[in-house]
Short mmCIF file of C-alpha atoms in Angstrom, two decimals:
data_model
loop_
_atom_site.label_atom_id
_atom_site.label_comp_id
_atom_site.label_asym_id
_atom_site.label_seq_id
_atom_site.Cartn_x
_atom_site.Cartn_y
_atom_site.Cartn_z
CA UNK A 125 -42.69 -60.03 28.37
CA UNK A 126 -42.77 -56.26 28.07
CA UNK A 127 -43.03 -54.52 31.40
CA UNK A 128 -42.38 -51.33 33.35
CA UNK A 129 -40.74 -51.36 36.76
CA UNK A 130 -40.58 -48.53 39.24
CA UNK A 131 -38.11 -49.18 42.01
CA UNK A 132 -39.50 -48.15 45.39
CA UNK A 133 -43.17 -47.75 46.14
CA UNK A 134 -42.34 -44.87 48.49
CA UNK A 135 -39.49 -42.34 48.38
CA UNK A 136 -38.92 -39.82 51.16
CA UNK A 137 -36.85 -36.67 50.76
CA UNK A 138 -36.36 -33.45 52.66
CA UNK A 139 -37.42 -30.15 51.20
CA UNK A 140 -34.57 -28.85 49.04
CA UNK A 141 -33.03 -32.28 48.49
CA UNK A 142 -32.55 -34.06 45.18
CA UNK A 143 -35.46 -36.12 43.93
CA UNK A 144 -34.67 -39.33 42.05
CA UNK A 145 -37.44 -41.69 40.97
CA UNK A 146 -36.40 -44.77 39.06
CA UNK A 147 -38.06 -46.38 36.06
CA UNK A 148 -36.88 -49.30 33.96
CA UNK A 149 -38.61 -50.98 31.07
CA UNK A 150 -38.25 -54.36 29.48
CA UNK A 151 -38.29 -54.29 25.68
CA UNK A 152 -35.87 -55.02 22.86
CA UNK A 153 -37.15 -52.00 20.93
CA UNK A 154 -36.98 -48.57 22.62
CA UNK A 155 -40.50 -47.44 23.47
CA UNK A 156 -42.02 -44.03 23.97
CA UNK A 157 -41.61 -43.00 27.61
CA UNK A 158 -43.70 -40.81 29.89
CA UNK A 159 -43.86 -39.61 33.47
CA UNK A 160 -47.20 -38.67 35.00
CA UNK A 161 -48.01 -37.17 38.39
CA UNK A 162 -51.19 -37.82 40.35
CA UNK A 163 -52.30 -35.70 43.29
CA UNK A 164 -54.81 -37.21 45.75
CA UNK A 165 -58.24 -37.83 44.24
CA UNK A 166 -57.24 -36.27 40.95
CA UNK A 167 -56.43 -37.45 37.47
CA UNK A 168 -52.99 -37.81 35.93
CA UNK A 169 -50.99 -34.90 34.63
CA UNK A 170 -48.18 -35.35 32.13
CA UNK A 171 -44.81 -34.20 33.48
CA UNK A 172 -42.68 -35.01 30.46
CA UNK A 173 -42.22 -37.46 27.63
CA UNK A 174 -39.54 -38.91 25.40
CA UNK A 175 -40.35 -40.00 21.87
CA UNK A 176 -37.32 -39.17 19.72
CA UNK A 177 -34.38 -36.78 19.68
CA UNK A 178 -32.52 -35.46 22.69
CA UNK A 179 -32.37 -38.07 25.43
CA UNK A 180 -32.52 -35.52 28.26
CA UNK A 181 -36.02 -34.10 28.40
CA UNK A 182 -37.28 -31.29 30.55
CA UNK A 183 -40.78 -31.13 31.88
CA UNK A 184 -43.02 -29.02 34.03
CA UNK A 185 -42.35 -28.01 37.63
CA UNK A 186 -38.57 -28.34 37.25
CA UNK A 187 -38.54 -32.08 36.56
CA UNK A 188 -36.37 -33.74 33.96
CA UNK A 189 -35.63 -37.30 32.85
CA UNK A 190 -32.95 -38.98 30.80
CA UNK A 191 -33.52 -41.88 28.45
CA UNK A 192 -30.64 -44.35 28.63
CA UNK A 193 -31.04 -47.04 26.01
CA UNK A 194 -28.16 -49.15 27.27
CA UNK A 195 -29.71 -49.27 30.74
CA UNK A 196 -33.34 -49.41 29.52
CA UNK A 197 -34.06 -46.65 32.02
CA UNK A 198 -35.93 -43.35 32.20
CA UNK A 199 -35.29 -41.99 35.69
CA UNK A 200 -37.02 -38.81 36.84
CA UNK A 201 -35.06 -36.15 38.72
CA UNK A 202 -35.52 -32.73 40.25
CA UNK A 203 -32.59 -30.86 41.81
CA UNK A 204 -34.52 -29.43 44.76
CA UNK A 205 -37.73 -30.87 46.18
CA UNK A 206 -40.61 -28.66 47.18
CA UNK A 207 -43.43 -29.53 49.55
CA UNK A 208 -45.87 -29.24 46.65
CA UNK A 209 -44.08 -32.10 44.85
CA UNK A 210 -45.57 -34.62 47.28
CA UNK A 211 -47.71 -36.85 45.08
CA UNK A 212 -47.69 -40.20 43.33
CA UNK A 213 -45.56 -40.50 40.22
CA UNK A 214 -46.15 -42.99 37.44
CA UNK A 215 -43.75 -44.05 34.74
CA UNK A 216 -45.57 -45.14 31.60
CA UNK A 217 -44.52 -46.63 28.30
CA UNK A 218 -45.98 -47.13 24.86
CA UNK A 219 -44.27 -50.18 23.44
CA UNK A 220 -43.47 -50.46 19.75
CA UNK A 221 -46.54 -51.46 17.77
CA UNK A 222 -49.01 -50.31 20.40
CA UNK A 223 -50.96 -47.11 21.08
CA UNK A 224 -51.83 -47.67 24.71
CA UNK A 225 -49.94 -46.86 27.89
CA UNK A 226 -48.41 -49.50 30.14
CA UNK A 227 -47.89 -48.09 33.61
CA UNK A 228 -45.51 -48.89 36.41
CA UNK A 229 -47.03 -49.40 39.85
CA UNK A 230 -46.21 -45.88 40.92
CA UNK A 231 -43.92 -44.24 43.46
CA UNK A 232 -45.30 -42.11 46.25
CA UNK A 233 -43.01 -39.13 46.88
CA UNK A 234 -43.06 -37.82 50.44
CA UNK A 235 -41.44 -34.45 51.14
CA UNK A 236 -40.63 -33.45 54.71
CA UNK A 237 -39.83 -29.93 55.90
CA UNK B 798 -60.64 -24.75 27.25
CA UNK B 799 -62.35 -27.72 28.83
CA UNK B 800 -60.25 -30.78 29.46
CA UNK B 801 -61.38 -34.38 29.58
CA UNK B 802 -64.57 -34.60 31.59
CA UNK B 803 -65.81 -37.62 33.47
CA UNK B 804 -69.02 -38.11 35.36
CA UNK B 805 -69.99 -38.97 37.87
CA UNK B 806 -66.89 -38.36 39.96
CA UNK B 807 -68.11 -40.78 42.60
CA UNK B 808 -70.52 -43.65 42.09
CA UNK B 809 -71.86 -46.08 44.67
CA UNK B 810 -73.60 -49.24 43.54
CA UNK B 811 -74.87 -52.32 45.33
CA UNK B 812 -73.70 -55.73 44.18
CA UNK B 813 -75.65 -56.81 41.11
CA UNK B 814 -76.50 -53.32 39.90
CA UNK B 815 -75.22 -51.68 36.73
CA UNK B 816 -72.65 -48.91 36.60
CA UNK B 817 -72.40 -46.42 33.73
CA UNK B 818 -69.34 -44.21 33.54
CA UNK B 819 -69.19 -41.34 31.08
CA UNK B 820 -66.25 -39.65 29.42
CA UNK B 821 -66.29 -36.56 27.23
CA UNK B 822 -62.95 -36.17 25.45
CA UNK B 823 -61.19 -32.89 24.90
CA UNK B 824 -62.55 -30.80 22.06
CA UNK B 825 -61.23 -32.08 18.77
CA UNK B 826 -60.13 -35.45 20.16
CA UNK B 827 -61.54 -38.55 18.54
CA UNK B 828 -59.56 -41.23 20.41
CA UNK B 829 -60.56 -42.39 23.87
CA UNK B 830 -58.82 -44.77 26.26
CA UNK B 831 -60.15 -46.26 29.50
CA UNK B 832 -57.84 -47.30 32.35
CA UNK B 833 -58.62 -48.82 35.74
CA UNK B 834 -56.71 -48.17 38.95
CA UNK B 835 -57.21 -50.82 41.60
CA UNK B 836 -56.05 -50.31 45.20
CA UNK B 837 -52.34 -51.06 45.62
CA UNK B 838 -51.94 -51.48 41.85
CA UNK B 839 -50.99 -49.19 39.04
CA UNK B 840 -53.22 -48.20 36.21
CA UNK B 841 -54.20 -50.92 33.77
CA UNK B 842 -55.36 -50.35 30.22
CA UNK B 843 -58.86 -51.56 29.50
CA UNK B 844 -60.06 -50.41 26.09
CA UNK B 845 -59.20 -48.02 23.25
CA UNK B 846 -61.95 -46.58 21.09
CA UNK B 847 -62.31 -44.28 18.16
CA UNK B 848 -65.65 -42.82 17.13
CA UNK B 849 -68.01 -45.77 16.57
CA UNK B 850 -65.15 -48.27 16.64
CA UNK B 851 -63.40 -50.38 19.25
CA UNK B 852 -59.72 -50.41 18.30
CA UNK B 853 -58.28 -52.50 21.12
CA UNK B 854 -60.18 -54.18 23.94
CA UNK B 855 -57.44 -56.52 25.07
CA UNK B 856 -57.59 -55.21 28.64
CA UNK B 857 -61.32 -55.58 29.13
CA UNK B 858 -62.64 -58.38 31.32
CA UNK B 859 -64.44 -60.88 29.10
CA UNK B 860 -67.76 -60.65 30.94
CA UNK B 861 -69.91 -57.83 32.31
CA UNK B 862 -67.82 -54.99 30.87
CA UNK B 863 -68.54 -53.12 27.65
CA UNK B 864 -67.60 -49.78 26.14
CA UNK B 865 -68.82 -47.58 23.35
CA UNK B 866 -67.98 -44.23 21.77
CA UNK B 867 -70.88 -43.19 19.58
CA UNK B 868 -70.76 -40.69 16.77
CA UNK B 869 -72.48 -38.17 19.01
CA UNK B 870 -72.10 -37.94 22.76
CA UNK B 871 -69.67 -39.20 25.36
CA UNK B 872 -67.89 -42.51 25.59
CA UNK B 873 -69.59 -44.92 28.00
CA UNK B 874 -67.99 -47.66 30.07
CA UNK B 875 -70.70 -50.02 31.27
CA UNK B 876 -70.31 -52.59 34.02
CA UNK B 877 -73.20 -54.99 34.49
CA UNK B 878 -73.93 -56.89 37.70
CA UNK B 879 -71.15 -55.19 39.62
CA UNK B 880 -69.17 -57.10 42.25
CA UNK B 881 -67.00 -55.81 45.09
CA UNK B 882 -63.87 -56.44 43.04
CA UNK B 883 -65.02 -53.79 40.54
CA UNK B 884 -64.45 -51.08 43.16
CA UNK B 885 -61.72 -48.91 41.67
CA UNK B 886 -60.95 -45.59 40.06
CA UNK B 887 -61.71 -45.54 36.35
CA UNK B 888 -59.85 -43.02 34.24
CA UNK B 889 -60.55 -41.90 30.75
CA UNK B 890 -57.94 -40.33 28.49
CA UNK B 891 -58.22 -38.79 25.06
CA UNK B 892 -55.89 -37.88 22.23
CA UNK B 893 -56.32 -36.25 18.85
CA UNK B 894 -54.68 -39.06 16.93
CA UNK B 895 -53.84 -42.68 17.32
CA UNK B 896 -50.13 -42.34 16.90
CA UNK B 897 -48.20 -43.55 19.90
CA UNK B 898 -46.29 -40.30 20.42
CA UNK B 899 -49.42 -38.22 20.81
CA UNK B 900 -50.12 -37.20 24.38
CA UNK B 901 -53.05 -38.75 26.17
CA UNK B 902 -54.89 -36.27 28.38
CA UNK B 903 -56.53 -37.74 31.44
CA UNK B 904 -59.80 -36.92 33.10
CA UNK B 905 -60.28 -36.67 36.89
CA UNK B 906 -61.62 -40.22 37.12
CA UNK B 907 -64.74 -41.89 38.44
CA UNK B 908 -64.38 -43.63 41.76
CA UNK B 909 -66.71 -46.61 41.86
CA UNK B 910 -67.59 -48.18 45.18
CA UNK B 911 -69.55 -51.42 45.24
CA UNK B 912 -71.26 -52.18 48.53
#
């Protein structure tokens, strides 16, 4: 079955530290890949996406992600965390032949001073 | 430059009542998607509509739930005879085409509470 897995429901980092949020998908055909961020009581905002081309994609707010086909992964990173990055992050996928998003369960990023 | 609009933002209904959630897509967008976010779960796809057509309703519960996107006006997600388990945040997204690589823009959501 096709699925999206985010490892770790909560990730805690210190301000200025590296942020690494993990996402793996299960599919024999590479899908389209997205990362969304959700602040409390708000909707989802697209951080970045991979559809074709360069496998390292840069997004807003200093985030980037790398598509690794051999590992079926699309991990999200940011070199230096900021307090304002505290939010919930969702990895989402559009599998081949579909037009709708399949989401992971989300990872809550906590940033401490 | 209005984004996706949803109303109401918060809705409280007693068990057995009807809930109507509205979604106005971004200007120029003719594709609408509804997702539900239950507590402790991620977002789940419910239904995908184009003007006057339901394209994919594979995520919709078989009973009590319906959706429409008329030629004029907003998309409506309707839940009849609500139960406590329907309490969730309902998000609408829109895109300007049905291709999978087109970005879906999300609204702020409607938080439904069933008492």
